[in-house]
mmCIF file of C-alpha atoms in Angstrom:
data_model
loop_
_atom_site.group_PDB
_atom_site.id
_atom_site.type_symbol
_atom_site.label_atom_id
_atom_site.label_comp_id
_atom_site.label_asym_id
_atom_site.label_seq_id
_atom_site.Cartn_x
_atom_site.Cartn_y
_atom_site.Cartn_z
ATOM 1 C CA THR A 100 10.419 11.829 -1.326
ATOM 2 C CA ARG A 101 9.798 8.216 -2.044
ATOM 3 C CA ARG A 102 7.306 5.504 -1.263
ATOM 4 C CA SER A 103 7.597 3.691 2.123
ATOM 5 C CA ASP A 104 8.586 0.395 0.473
ATOM 6 C CA GLU A 105 11.709 1.986 -0.723
ATOM 7 C CA THR A 106 12.357 3.722 2.553
ATOM 8 C CA VAL A 107 11.966 0.411 4.326
ATOM 9 C CA GLU A 108 14.245 -1.380 1.960
ATOM 10 C CA ARG A 109 16.854 1.304 2.601
ATOM 11 C CA ALA A 110 16.398 1.041 6.298
ATOM 12 C CA LEU A 111 16.773 -2.763 6.292
ATOM 13 C CA ALA A 112 20.014 -2.509 4.117
ATOM 14 C CA ALA A 113 21.370 -0.128 6.620
ATOM 15 C CA LEU A 114 20.762 -2.554 9.404
ATOM 16 C CA GLU A 115 22.195 -5.538 7.540
ATOM 17 C CA GLY A 116 24.747 -7.222 9.930
ATOM 18 C CA VAL A 117 24.120 -4.781 12.866
ATOM 19 C CA ASP A 118 25.269 -6.433 16.173
ATOM 20 C CA GLU A 119 25.480 -3.486 18.493
ATOM 21 C CA PRO A 120 22.916 -0.962 19.775
ATOM 22 C CA PHE A 121 21.482 1.227 16.980
ATOM 23 C CA PHE A 122 19.203 4.150 16.390
ATOM 24 C CA LEU A 123 17.070 4.201 13.282
ATOM 25 C CA TRP A 124 14.909 7.118 12.269
ATOM 26 C CA MET A 125 12.529 6.850 9.413
ATOM 27 C CA HIS A 126 10.133 9.414 7.959
ATOM 28 C CA LEU A 127 7.604 7.818 5.791
ATOM 29 C CA TRP A 128 6.271 10.118 3.171
ATOM 30 C CA ASP A 129 3.404 8.246 1.422
ATOM 31 C CA PRO A 130 0.369 10.362 2.718
ATOM 32 C CA HIS A 131 2.330 13.671 1.996
ATOM 33 C CA ASP A 132 2.486 12.730 -1.724
ATOM 34 C CA GLN A 133 -0.583 12.552 -3.811
ATOM 35 C CA ILE A 134 1.268 11.435 -6.940
ATOM 36 C CA GLN A 135 3.513 8.496 -5.620
ATOM 37 C CA THR A 136 0.612 6.252 -5.070
ATOM 38 C CA PRO A 137 0.952 2.834 -3.383
ATOM 39 C CA GLU A 138 0.798 -0.636 -5.133
ATOM 40 C CA LYS A 139 -2.331 -1.044 -7.155
ATOM 41 C CA SER A 140 -3.793 -3.714 -4.587
ATOM 42 C CA PHE A 141 -3.963 -0.947 -1.896
ATOM 43 C CA MET A 142 -5.479 1.723 -4.228
ATOM 44 C CA PRO A 143 -9.208 2.585 -4.347
ATOM 45 C CA ALA A 144 -10.997 2.540 -7.671
ATOM 46 C CA ASP A 145 -9.825 5.339 -10.112
ATOM 47 C CA LYS A 146 -13.397 6.947 -9.797
ATOM 48 C CA ASP A 147 -12.795 7.461 -6.161
ATOM 49 C CA VAL A 148 -9.613 9.356 -6.525
ATOM 50 C CA PHE A 149 -9.340 10.988 -9.987
ATOM 51 C CA GLU A 150 -11.486 13.196 -12.118
ATOM 52 C CA LEU A 151 -12.224 10.962 -15.011
ATOM 53 C CA ASP A 152 -12.579 11.759 -18.751
ATOM 54 C CA PRO A 153 -15.374 10.561 -20.983
ATOM 55 C CA GLN A 154 -13.564 7.263 -21.523
ATOM 56 C CA GLY A 155 -13.590 6.589 -17.840
ATOM 57 C CA LYS A 156 -9.695 7.141 -17.457
ATOM 58 C CA PRO A 157 -7.993 9.711 -15.081
ATOM 59 C CA ARG A 158 -8.181 13.132 -16.692
ATOM 60 C CA ARG A 159 -4.584 14.675 -16.869
ATOM 61 C CA ASP A 160 -3.430 18.261 -16.326
ATOM 62 C CA GLU A 161 -1.203 20.170 -18.752
ATOM 63 C CA ASN A 162 1.915 18.518 -17.155
ATOM 64 C CA GLY A 163 0.485 14.986 -17.681
ATOM 65 C CA LYS A 164 -0.281 14.339 -14.087
ATOM 66 C CA PRO A 165 -3.764 12.784 -13.137
ATOM 67 C CA VAL A 166 -6.195 15.414 -11.801
ATOM 68 C CA LEU A 167 -7.088 14.352 -8.266
ATOM 69 C CA LYS A 168 -10.575 14.792 -6.770
ATOM 70 C CA ARG A 169 -11.002 16.967 -3.658
ATOM 71 C CA PRO A 170 -11.218 15.819 -0.966
ATOM 72 C CA MET A 171 -8.888 12.832 -1.450
ATOM 73 C CA THR A 172 -9.985 10.778 1.433
ATOM 74 C CA ALA A 173 -9.938 7.465 -0.575
ATOM 75 C CA LEU A 174 -6.433 7.998 -1.718
ATOM 76 C CA TYR A 175 -5.263 9.154 1.698
ATOM 77 C CA ALA A 176 -6.695 6.063 3.249
ATOM 78 C CA ALA A 177 -4.923 3.991 0.707
ATOM 79 C CA GLU A 178 -1.620 5.547 1.414
ATOM 80 C CA ILE A 179 -2.037 5.162 5.160
ATOM 81 C CA ARG A 180 -2.829 1.454 4.711
ATOM 82 C CA TYR A 181 0.172 0.975 2.386
ATOM 83 C CA MET A 182 2.491 2.724 4.849
ATOM 84 C CA ASP A 183 1.128 0.709 7.756
ATOM 85 C CA HIS A 184 1.753 -2.430 5.625
ATOM 86 C CA GLN A 185 5.376 -1.290 5.188
ATOM 87 C CA ILE A 186 5.843 -0.667 8.970
ATOM 88 C CA GLY A 187 4.791 -4.427 9.397
ATOM 89 C CA VAL A 188 7.532 -5.328 6.796
ATOM 90 C CA LEU A 189 10.112 -3.539 8.891
ATOM 91 C CA PHE A 190 8.874 -5.217 12.137
ATOM 92 C CA ASP A 191 8.658 -8.616 10.630
ATOM 93 C CA ALA A 192 12.327 -8.196 9.296
ATOM 94 C CA LEU A 193 13.521 -7.140 12.771
ATOM 95 C CA ARG A 194 11.893 -10.326 14.261
ATOM 96 C CA HIS A 195 13.488 -12.447 11.583
ATOM 97 C CA ARG A 196 16.857 -11.039 12.233
ATOM 98 C CA GLY A 197 16.528 -11.459 16.091
ATOM 99 C CA LEU A 198 16.515 -7.822 16.668
ATOM 100 C CA TRP A 199 12.806 -7.395 17.721
ATOM 101 C CA ASP A 200 12.980 -8.532 21.512
ATOM 102 C CA ASP A 201 15.627 -5.941 22.293
ATOM 103 C CA THR A 202 14.303 -3.079 20.190
ATOM 104 C CA LEU A 203 12.356 -0.107 21.422
ATOM 105 C CA VAL A 204 10.027 1.175 18.826
ATOM 106 C CA ALA A 205 8.377 4.533 18.698
ATOM 107 C CA VAL A 206 5.717 5.433 15.970
ATOM 108 C CA THR A 207 4.271 8.793 15.607
ATOM 109 C CA ALA A 208 3.256 11.357 13.091
ATOM 110 C CA ASP A 209 4.559 14.859 12.122
ATOM 111 C CA HIS A 210 0.874 16.107 11.990
ATOM 112 C CA GLY A 211 -2.611 15.140 11.399
ATOM 113 C CA GLN A 212 -4.752 15.707 8.331
ATOM 114 C CA GLY A 213 -8.183 17.307 8.192
ATOM 115 C CA LEU A 214 -9.048 16.293 4.802
ATOM 116 C CA ASN A 215 -11.173 19.243 4.151
ATOM 117 C CA ASP A 216 -12.762 19.278 7.386
ATOM 118 C CA HIS A 217 -13.673 22.906 8.318
ATOM 119 C CA GLY A 218 -13.349 23.816 4.514
ATOM 120 C CA TRP A 219 -9.644 23.542 4.618
ATOM 121 C CA ALA A 220 -7.589 20.879 2.743
ATOM 122 C CA ALA A 221 -4.163 21.641 4.252
ATOM 123 C CA HIS A 222 -2.895 21.255 7.656
ATOM 124 C CA ARG A 223 -1.837 24.895 8.507
ATOM 125 C CA ILE A 224 -4.837 25.368 10.979
ATOM 126 C CA LEU A 225 -4.634 24.019 14.576
ATOM 127 C CA TYR A 226 -7.751 21.948 14.642
ATOM 128 C CA GLN A 227 -7.679 18.804 16.689
ATOM 129 C CA GLU A 228 -7.438 16.629 13.682
ATOM 130 C CA GLN A 229 -4.132 18.315 12.746
ATOM 131 C CA ILE A 230 -2.526 18.517 16.239
ATOM 132 C CA ARG A 231 -3.450 15.191 17.724
ATOM 133 C CA VAL A 232 -1.263 12.523 16.361
ATOM 134 C CA PRO A 233 -0.662 8.932 17.196
ATOM 135 C CA LEU A 234 2.108 7.782 19.548
ATOM 136 C CA ILE A 235 2.819 4.243 19.888
ATOM 137 C CA LEU A 236 5.729 3.011 22.149
ATOM 138 C CA ARG A 237 6.786 -0.543 22.144
ATOM 139 C CA MET A 238 9.464 -1.102 24.841
ATOM 140 C CA PRO A 239 11.165 -4.496 25.410
ATOM 141 C CA GLY A 240 9.623 -6.209 28.510
ATOM 142 C CA GLY A 241 7.022 -3.287 28.748
ATOM 143 C CA ALA A 242 3.345 -3.477 29.212
ATOM 144 C CA HIS A 243 1.287 -4.383 26.178
ATOM 145 C CA GLY A 244 -1.927 -2.739 25.109
ATOM 146 C CA GLN A 245 -1.740 0.053 27.727
ATOM 147 C CA VAL A 246 -3.461 3.285 26.764
ATOM 148 C CA VAL A 247 -2.360 6.518 28.369
ATOM 149 C CA TYR A 248 -5.087 9.220 28.450
ATOM 150 C CA GLU A 249 -3.085 12.075 29.889
ATOM 151 C CA LEU A 250 -1.515 14.722 27.587
ATOM 152 C CA VAL A 251 1.643 13.327 25.969
ATOM 153 C CA ARG A 252 3.763 15.574 23.800
ATOM 154 C CA THR A 253 6.091 14.516 20.969
ATOM 155 C CA VAL A 254 8.699 16.902 22.531
ATOM 156 C CA ASP A 255 8.863 14.305 25.494
ATOM 157 C CA LEU A 256 9.681 11.425 23.252
ATOM 158 C CA ALA A 257 13.345 11.878 23.066
ATOM 159 C CA PRO A 258 13.866 12.264 26.861
ATOM 160 C CA THR A 259 11.609 9.286 27.477
ATOM 161 C CA VAL A 260 13.601 7.032 25.151
ATOM 162 C CA LEU A 261 16.982 8.283 26.485
ATOM 163 C CA ASP A 262 15.649 7.657 30.086
ATOM 164 C CA TYR A 263 14.559 4.191 29.191
ATOM 165 C CA ALA A 264 18.119 3.522 27.679
ATOM 166 C CA GLY A 265 19.819 4.982 30.856
ATOM 167 C CA LEU A 266 21.310 7.790 28.956
ATOM 168 C CA GLU A 267 21.293 11.500 29.845
#
C-alpha cells in the first residue's frame, strides 16, 4: 500500500515517452489505510481524527501508532479529497503530454463505505452505501455531463471499453 501521490508518480513514469495505445490501471489505496494519511493541508484537525492525550497530542497505542477515533469520517473525507486531487494531477499530466484528447478514462471504486452506519464500521454487509459505487466514463468525443440512471455494473466496464476500442 502507498499513498496516491506515489502511485500517480509511478504511473506517470510508466507513461513517459508513450507514443502508442496504452492501458493503465491504478488502484488508489488512500481511503483503505487509516495510517498513511494525506499531506497536512488536506488533513482535518487532530481533535477530529485521533484520541488526544492530556497535552492535546494524539494518544499512541502499544506499537506507537496514533489511536483513531471511531467513526473516522473526518479522516476518510480527507483521504478522499487527497485521492481526488491526485487523480487531477494525473489528468493534468495527460493533458500536458498531449494524451488527454485521445484517452478513454474510467473511474470507479471497489466498494463503498458505511462509516459506522447501521452500527457497522467495515464493508462486509451489503447495504446500499457499500454496493453503490461511482462510475465515471470519459470517452474522447463523447457526451459531457450525461447522467445514466439505469443499473450499471462494474462487470460491464471491460466489455464497454473493449467495444468502444473496436476490440472483441
